[in-house]
Tab-separated table of C-alpha atoms in Angstrom:
chain	number	residue	atom	x	y	z
A	13	UNK	CA	52.351	-162.237	-143.356
A	14	UNK	CA	52.290	-160.606	-146.825
A	15	UNK	CA	51.259	-162.879	-149.679
A	16	UNK	CA	53.931	-163.547	-152.281
A	17	UNK	CA	51.586	-163.766	-155.287
A	18	UNK	CA	49.898	-160.993	-157.214
A	19	UNK	CA	46.786	-159.511	-155.625
A	20	UNK	CA	44.943	-160.325	-158.868
A	21	UNK	CA	45.411	-164.032	-158.073
A	22	UNK	CA	43.931	-163.766	-154.585
A	23	UNK	CA	40.254	-164.826	-154.394
A	24	UNK	CA	38.519	-162.121	-152.338
A	25	UNK	CA	35.327	-163.929	-151.381
A	26	UNK	CA	33.971	-161.601	-148.687
A	27	UNK	CA	32.796	-157.996	-148.777
A	28	UNK	CA	31.742	-155.756	-145.879
A	29	UNK	CA	30.914	-152.110	-145.352
A	30	UNK	CA	33.210	-150.237	-142.978
A	31	UNK	CA	31.979	-147.399	-140.780
A	32	UNK	CA	32.979	-145.587	-137.608
A	33	UNK	CA	30.867	-145.458	-134.443
A	34	UNK	CA	28.990	-142.251	-133.706
A	35	UNK	CA	30.618	-139.616	-131.514
A	36	UNK	CA	28.962	-141.135	-128.429
A	37	UNK	CA	30.487	-144.512	-129.228
A	38	UNK	CA	27.287	-146.068	-130.503
A	39	UNK	CA	27.253	-147.948	-133.778
A	40	UNK	CA	25.713	-146.028	-136.638
A	41	UNK	CA	24.222	-149.087	-138.308
A	42	UNK	CA	24.352	-147.236	-141.633
A	43	UNK	CA	27.383	-148.901	-143.181
A	44	UNK	CA	28.926	-145.516	-143.946
A	45	UNK	CA	31.912	-143.557	-142.718
A	46	UNK	CA	30.179	-141.039	-140.505
A	47	UNK	CA	32.618	-138.576	-138.914
A	48	UNK	CA	35.876	-136.643	-139.239
A	49	UNK	CA	37.998	-139.745	-138.622
A	50	UNK	CA	37.565	-140.768	-142.256
A	51	UNK	CA	41.077	-139.855	-143.416
A	52	UNK	CA	42.748	-141.645	-140.518
A	53	UNK	CA	40.669	-144.777	-141.132
A	54	UNK	CA	41.309	-144.889	-144.870
A	55	UNK	CA	45.034	-144.267	-144.394
A	56	UNK	CA	45.205	-147.107	-141.891
A	57	UNK	CA	43.324	-149.482	-144.192
A	58	UNK	CA	45.603	-148.497	-147.074
A	59	UNK	CA	48.615	-149.408	-144.942
A	60	UNK	CA	47.101	-152.792	-144.091
A	61	UNK	CA	46.237	-153.476	-147.745
A	62	UNK	CA	49.865	-152.828	-148.764
A	63	UNK	CA	51.107	-155.589	-146.468
A	64	UNK	CA	48.160	-157.959	-147.004
A	65	UNK	CA	47.382	-158.478	-150.689
A	66	UNK	CA	44.097	-160.180	-149.772
A	67	UNK	CA	42.659	-156.787	-148.769
A	68	UNK	CA	41.140	-154.329	-151.192
A	69	UNK	CA	39.199	-151.101	-150.588
A	70	UNK	CA	36.428	-149.653	-152.708
A	71	UNK	CA	34.268	-146.539	-152.500
A	72	UNK	CA	30.778	-147.250	-153.807
A	73	UNK	CA	27.690	-145.013	-153.550
A	74	UNK	CA	28.846	-143.425	-150.290
A	75	UNK	CA	29.924	-146.735	-148.777
A	76	UNK	CA	33.469	-147.755	-147.916
A	77	UNK	CA	33.701	-151.423	-148.915
A	78	UNK	CA	36.296	-153.874	-147.613
A	79	UNK	CA	37.024	-156.893	-149.833
A	80	UNK	CA	38.893	-159.743	-148.169
A	81	UNK	CA	38.964	-163.534	-147.905
A	82	UNK	CA	36.307	-164.267	-145.273
A	83	UNK	CA	34.314	-162.945	-142.359
A	84	UNK	CA	37.057	-164.063	-139.992
A	85	UNK	CA	39.604	-162.207	-142.118
A	86	UNK	CA	37.501	-159.034	-141.865
A	87	UNK	CA	37.399	-159.413	-138.077
A	88	UNK	CA	41.190	-159.810	-138.024
A	89	UNK	CA	41.538	-156.564	-139.985
A	90	UNK	CA	39.252	-154.834	-137.495
A	91	UNK	CA	41.459	-156.154	-134.675
A	92	UNK	CA	44.592	-154.823	-136.399
A	93	UNK	CA	42.998	-151.393	-136.761
A	94	UNK	CA	42.261	-151.310	-133.038
A	95	UNK	CA	45.669	-152.591	-131.917
A	96	UNK	CA	47.861	-150.551	-134.273
A	97	UNK	CA	45.871	-147.372	-134.839
A	98	UNK	CA	43.346	-147.298	-131.977
A	99	UNK	CA	40.494	-147.204	-134.502
A	100	UNK	CA	37.257	-149.029	-133.763
A	101	UNK	CA	35.173	-149.897	-136.796
A	102	UNK	CA	31.757	-151.323	-137.508
A	103	UNK	CA	31.485	-154.050	-140.153
A	104	UNK	CA	28.240	-154.506	-142.016
A	105	UNK	CA	26.860	-156.231	-145.080
A	106	UNK	CA	27.074	-154.209	-148.301
A	107	UNK	CA	23.730	-152.828	-149.477
A	108	UNK	CA	21.988	-155.007	-152.055
A	109	UNK	CA	20.823	-153.075	-155.121
A	110	UNK	CA	17.244	-154.313	-155.370
A	111	UNK	CA	14.875	-153.008	-158.028
A	112	UNK	CA	11.147	-153.113	-158.746
A	113	UNK	CA	9.100	-153.730	-161.872
A	114	UNK	CA	5.468	-154.287	-162.861
A	115	UNK	CA	3.611	-157.426	-163.951
A	116	UNK	CA	0.638	-155.968	-165.840
A	117	UNK	CA	-0.130	-153.002	-168.061
A	118	UNK	CA	-2.181	-149.937	-167.180
A	119	UNK	CA	-3.624	-147.514	-169.728
A	120	UNK	CA	-4.540	-143.835	-169.930
A	121	UNK	CA	-3.481	-142.788	-166.449
A	122	UNK	CA	-3.604	-139.033	-165.885
A	123	UNK	CA	-0.980	-136.840	-164.330
A	124	UNK	CA	-2.035	-133.262	-163.639
A	125	UNK	CA	-0.198	-130.218	-162.326
A	126	UNK	CA	-2.226	-127.062	-161.883
A	127	UNK	CA	-1.464	-124.060	-159.673
A	128	UNK	CA	-2.972	-120.607	-159.732
A	129	UNK	CA	-2.078	-118.086	-157.050
A	130	UNK	CA	-2.428	-114.776	-158.789
A	131	UNK	CA	-0.590	-113.813	-161.922
A	132	UNK	CA	0.860	-116.465	-164.172
A	133	UNK	CA	-0.088	-119.996	-163.171
A	134	UNK	CA	1.304	-123.465	-163.816
A	135	UNK	CA	-0.555	-125.986	-165.933
A	136	UNK	CA	0.297	-129.351	-167.449
A	137	UNK	CA	-1.715	-132.521	-168.054
A	138	UNK	CA	-0.497	-135.792	-169.510
A	139	UNK	CA	-1.963	-139.259	-170.003
A	140	UNK	CA	0.317	-142.277	-170.016
A	141	UNK	CA	0.120	-146.018	-170.407
A	142	UNK	CA	2.680	-148.316	-168.778
A	143	UNK	CA	3.586	-151.873	-169.716
A	144	UNK	CA	6.139	-154.425	-168.493
A	145	UNK	CA	9.248	-155.260	-170.544
A	146	UNK	CA	11.575	-158.259	-170.507
A	147	UNK	CA	14.316	-158.508	-167.901
A	148	UNK	CA	17.209	-156.166	-168.574
A	149	UNK	CA	15.329	-153.873	-170.981
A	150	UNK	CA	15.527	-150.872	-168.645
A	151	UNK	CA	13.163	-147.927	-169.181
A	152	UNK	CA	11.646	-147.011	-172.535
A	153	UNK	CA	9.639	-143.884	-173.293
A	154	UNK	CA	7.502	-143.350	-176.372
A	155	UNK	CA	5.372	-140.388	-177.386
A	156	UNK	CA	2.185	-140.974	-179.386
A	157	UNK	CA	1.071	-137.378	-179.184
A	158	UNK	CA	-0.769	-136.193	-182.278
A	159	UNK	CA	-2.020	-132.808	-183.372
A	160	UNK	CA	0.375	-130.860	-181.191
A	161	UNK	CA	-1.745	-131.195	-178.017
A	162	UNK	CA	1.591	-131.135	-176.179
A	163	UNK	CA	4.507	-129.326	-177.795
A	164	UNK	CA	7.834	-131.160	-178.327
A	165	UNK	CA	9.684	-129.293	-175.550
A	166	UNK	CA	6.981	-130.278	-173.049
A	167	UNK	CA	7.019	-133.893	-174.272
A	168	UNK	CA	10.687	-133.914	-173.230
A	169	UNK	CA	9.632	-132.423	-169.886
A	170	UNK	CA	7.150	-135.256	-169.356
A	171	UNK	CA	9.837	-137.827	-170.174
A	172	UNK	CA	12.250	-136.250	-167.676
A	173	UNK	CA	9.602	-136.334	-164.953
A	174	UNK	CA	8.712	-139.947	-165.782
A	175	UNK	CA	12.313	-141.138	-165.602
A	176	UNK	CA	13.043	-139.250	-162.380
A	177	UNK	CA	9.960	-140.681	-160.683
A	178	UNK	CA	10.796	-144.252	-161.733
A	179	UNK	CA	14.357	-143.802	-160.443
A	180	UNK	CA	13.129	-142.380	-157.126
A	181	UNK	CA	11.559	-145.709	-156.232
A	182	UNK	CA	8.457	-147.851	-156.525
A	183	UNK	CA	5.573	-148.276	-154.090
A	184	UNK	CA	6.664	-151.685	-152.806
A	185	UNK	CA	9.991	-150.937	-151.105
A	186	UNK	CA	11.173	-147.668	-152.634
A	187	UNK	CA	13.720	-149.248	-154.988
A	188	UNK	CA	14.176	-147.943	-158.567
A	189	UNK	CA	11.620	-149.194	-161.080
A	190	UNK	CA	12.986	-150.811	-164.245
A	191	UNK	CA	11.973	-152.902	-167.250
A	192	UNK	CA	8.917	-150.797	-168.082
A	193	UNK	CA	7.730	-148.907	-171.134
A	194	UNK	CA	5.899	-145.624	-170.642
A	195	UNK	CA	3.783	-144.357	-173.513
A	196	UNK	CA	2.617	-140.743	-173.586
A	197	UNK	CA	-0.828	-140.926	-175.228
A	198	UNK	CA	-2.499	-137.546	-174.702
A	199	UNK	CA	-2.428	-134.343	-172.697
A	200	UNK	CA	-3.339	-130.701	-172.406
A	201	UNK	CA	-1.339	-127.496	-172.278
A	202	UNK	CA	-2.066	-123.804	-171.820
A	203	UNK	CA	-0.619	-121.126	-174.078
A	204	UNK	CA	0.454	-119.013	-171.076
A	205	UNK	CA	0.572	-121.163	-167.950
A	206	UNK	CA	2.281	-124.309	-169.261
A	207	UNK	CA	6.010	-124.670	-168.615
A	208	UNK	CA	8.771	-127.209	-168.189
A	209	UNK	CA	8.235	-127.640	-164.440
A	210	UNK	CA	4.479	-128.196	-164.813
A	211	UNK	CA	4.922	-131.026	-167.306
A	212	UNK	CA	7.750	-132.625	-165.339
A	213	UNK	CA	5.449	-132.633	-162.336
A	214	UNK	CA	2.566	-134.017	-164.413
A	215	UNK	CA	4.829	-136.838	-165.625
A	216	UNK	CA	5.800	-137.701	-162.066
A	217	UNK	CA	2.183	-137.697	-160.898
A	218	UNK	CA	1.169	-139.932	-163.800
A	219	UNK	CA	3.865	-142.479	-162.902
A	220	UNK	CA	2.783	-142.498	-159.250
A	221	UNK	CA	-0.820	-143.125	-160.266
A	222	UNK	CA	0.120	-145.818	-162.782
A	223	UNK	CA	2.272	-147.718	-160.260
A	224	UNK	CA	-0.560	-147.596	-157.730
A	225	UNK	CA	-2.892	-149.255	-160.249
A	226	UNK	CA	-0.661	-152.156	-161.235
A	227	UNK	CA	1.106	-154.983	-159.384
A	228	UNK	CA	4.714	-154.339	-158.376
A	229	UNK	CA	7.343	-157.087	-158.252
A	230	UNK	CA	10.594	-157.023	-156.273
A	231	UNK	CA	13.731	-157.859	-158.265
A	232	UNK	CA	16.983	-159.053	-156.717
A	233	UNK	CA	20.464	-159.052	-158.281
A	234	UNK	CA	21.827	-162.528	-158.984
A	235	UNK	CA	25.511	-163.508	-159.106
A	236	UNK	CA	27.255	-165.971	-161.386
A	237	UNK	CA	29.508	-167.849	-158.960
A	238	UNK	CA	32.385	-170.169	-159.860
A	239	UNK	CA	33.673	-172.615	-157.236
A	240	UNK	CA	37.001	-174.449	-157.481
A	241	UNK	CA	37.091	-177.396	-155.079
A	242	UNK	CA	38.200	-180.999	-154.728
A	243	UNK	CA	35.896	-183.696	-156.079
A	244	UNK	CA	35.168	-184.893	-152.547
A	245	UNK	CA	33.718	-181.504	-151.626
A	246	UNK	CA	31.250	-181.279	-154.517
A	247	UNK	CA	28.317	-182.525	-152.443
A	248	UNK	CA	29.012	-179.962	-149.716
A	249	UNK	CA	29.140	-177.101	-152.223
A	250	UNK	CA	25.905	-178.235	-153.891
A	251	UNK	CA	24.285	-178.253	-150.461
A	252	UNK	CA	25.569	-174.754	-149.595
A	253	UNK	CA	24.281	-173.397	-152.901
A	254	UNK	CA	20.848	-174.972	-152.424
A	255	UNK	CA	20.480	-173.723	-148.842
A	256	UNK	CA	21.222	-170.176	-150.014
A	257	UNK	CA	18.482	-170.112	-152.682
A	258	UNK	CA	20.873	-170.812	-155.529
A	259	UNK	CA	21.126	-173.445	-158.228
A	260	UNK	CA	24.043	-175.193	-159.913
A	261	UNK	CA	24.346	-174.596	-163.662
A	262	UNK	CA	27.271	-176.900	-164.456
A	263	UNK	CA	30.489	-178.574	-163.363
A	264	UNK	CA	33.728	-179.553	-165.087
A	265	UNK	CA	37.401	-180.222	-164.466
A	266	UNK	CA	39.310	-177.103	-163.389
A	267	UNK	CA	41.653	-177.732	-166.327
A	268	UNK	CA	44.850	-176.860	-164.479
A	269	UNK	CA	46.041	-180.381	-163.691
A	270	UNK	CA	45.216	-179.984	-160.016
A	271	UNK	CA	42.496	-182.624	-159.993
A	272	UNK	CA	39.997	-180.065	-158.751
A	273	UNK	CA	36.617	-179.423	-160.282
A	274	UNK	CA	34.919	-176.156	-161.218
A	275	UNK	CA	31.250	-175.672	-160.327
A	276	UNK	CA	29.132	-172.863	-161.770
A	277	UNK	CA	26.055	-171.615	-159.943
A	278	UNK	CA	23.594	-168.746	-159.788
A	279	UNK	CA	23.024	-167.184	-156.344
A	280	UNK	CA	21.263	-164.104	-154.916
A	281	UNK	CA	23.779	-161.316	-154.273
A	282	UNK	CA	22.355	-160.942	-150.761
A	283	UNK	CA	23.478	-164.490	-149.901
A	284	UNK	CA	27.064	-164.278	-151.178
A	285	UNK	CA	28.565	-163.426	-147.723
A	286	UNK	CA	26.825	-166.446	-146.153
A	287	UNK	CA	28.044	-168.674	-148.984
A	288	UNK	CA	31.607	-167.437	-148.494
A	289	UNK	CA	31.631	-168.282	-144.793
A	290	UNK	CA	29.860	-171.628	-145.301
A	291	UNK	CA	32.268	-172.646	-148.059
A	292	UNK	CA	35.264	-171.796	-145.933
A	293	UNK	CA	33.865	-173.829	-143.023
A	294	UNK	CA	32.993	-176.845	-145.166
A	295	UNK	CA	36.267	-176.993	-147.102
A	296	UNK	CA	38.652	-175.907	-144.343
A	297	UNK	CA	39.669	-172.924	-146.449
A	298	UNK	CA	40.866	-175.049	-149.377
A	299	UNK	CA	37.993	-174.169	-151.695
A	300	UNK	CA	37.660	-170.839	-153.464
A	301	UNK	CA	35.051	-169.045	-155.492
A	302	UNK	CA	34.621	-165.868	-157.458
A	303	UNK	CA	31.387	-164.163	-158.420
A	304	UNK	CA	30.130	-161.398	-160.668
A	305	UNK	CA	26.776	-159.839	-161.410
A	306	UNK	CA	24.630	-161.927	-163.744
A	307	UNK	CA	21.077	-160.583	-163.963
A	308	UNK	CA	18.003	-159.499	-161.999
A	309	UNK	CA	15.378	-162.030	-160.995
A	310	UNK	CA	11.993	-161.775	-159.323
A	311	UNK	CA	11.811	-162.604	-155.613
A	312	UNK	CA	8.962	-165.096	-155.417
A	313	UNK	CA	9.033	-166.113	-151.758
A	314	UNK	CA	6.504	-163.988	-149.856
A	315	UNK	CA	8.408	-164.132	-146.568
A	316	UNK	CA	11.614	-162.983	-148.283
A	317	UNK	CA	9.774	-160.129	-149.993
A	318	UNK	CA	8.211	-159.048	-146.692
A	319	UNK	CA	11.604	-159.069	-144.953
A	320	UNK	CA	13.289	-157.032	-147.716
A	321	UNK	CA	10.433	-154.505	-147.774
A	322	UNK	CA	10.487	-154.052	-143.999
A	323	UNK	CA	14.274	-153.530	-143.962
A	324	UNK	CA	14.422	-151.223	-146.976
A	325	UNK	CA	15.906	-147.789	-146.166
A	326	UNK	CA	14.108	-146.392	-149.227
A	327	UNK	CA	10.600	-147.427	-148.308
A	328	UNK	CA	7.957	-144.714	-148.852
A	329	UNK	CA	5.883	-144.634	-145.677
């Protein structure tokens, strides 16, 4: 039955990736739309979302994401697709955007690119230091080159190589490296053989060497969640938050005269689907919550880190 209120007022507490089985009927397990049935699937989901305001679609980094009210709601949508359109889908958890950073500085690490195969060669050498920055700082690059040992155009080449290598993933699980400062301290160039490619490559090699010499930390995205529940359900929500590696940051009256209370909490993004289902089970569907990205935080539990590393699709073997 279509909802009578605006879709903006509907709390969509569950998110899943939607994909089609492979041509042989097997599940892809990739959380992506994988064959020529894409248009039919998206058209069908659009039709369902027009009659059910608690359904929203989103394309994100190659993934088709389904936002709805719960895991059971997602299964109902899958059932509708099969019954009405003869489309079988695979539901999966949306990919978590983990990152990596470093915990200690390294100094004067060399990156070298040298090739000579007859004729003009390729030559570029750079030395970098790398140090950790505070959470949310991103990537900073500074040149301390003196005396023109590397020309300005090639300094830019080193920076491009450094940033590309950090974005391509760290040594722990292959996730992008962030919150680091890279300082270009020295280098060498050749009047004939040095070029943009050589210094980009040298920058990349220097980053690889620097990351191998320091300690890498896994960072996970955290969500700021807001729960609106009855006072009697506060203990249950606190328990759900705690069991899913979160912590409550405050509670207050909902302020709408309903007698409900509003609880604020910080939770790992990876655990939001489990929280959604647990909340629905504990409150009989009467409680709601919304969440949005808050910040990145180090993953300190060794077993959790090991599990994330082993399951990472970006891991450099």
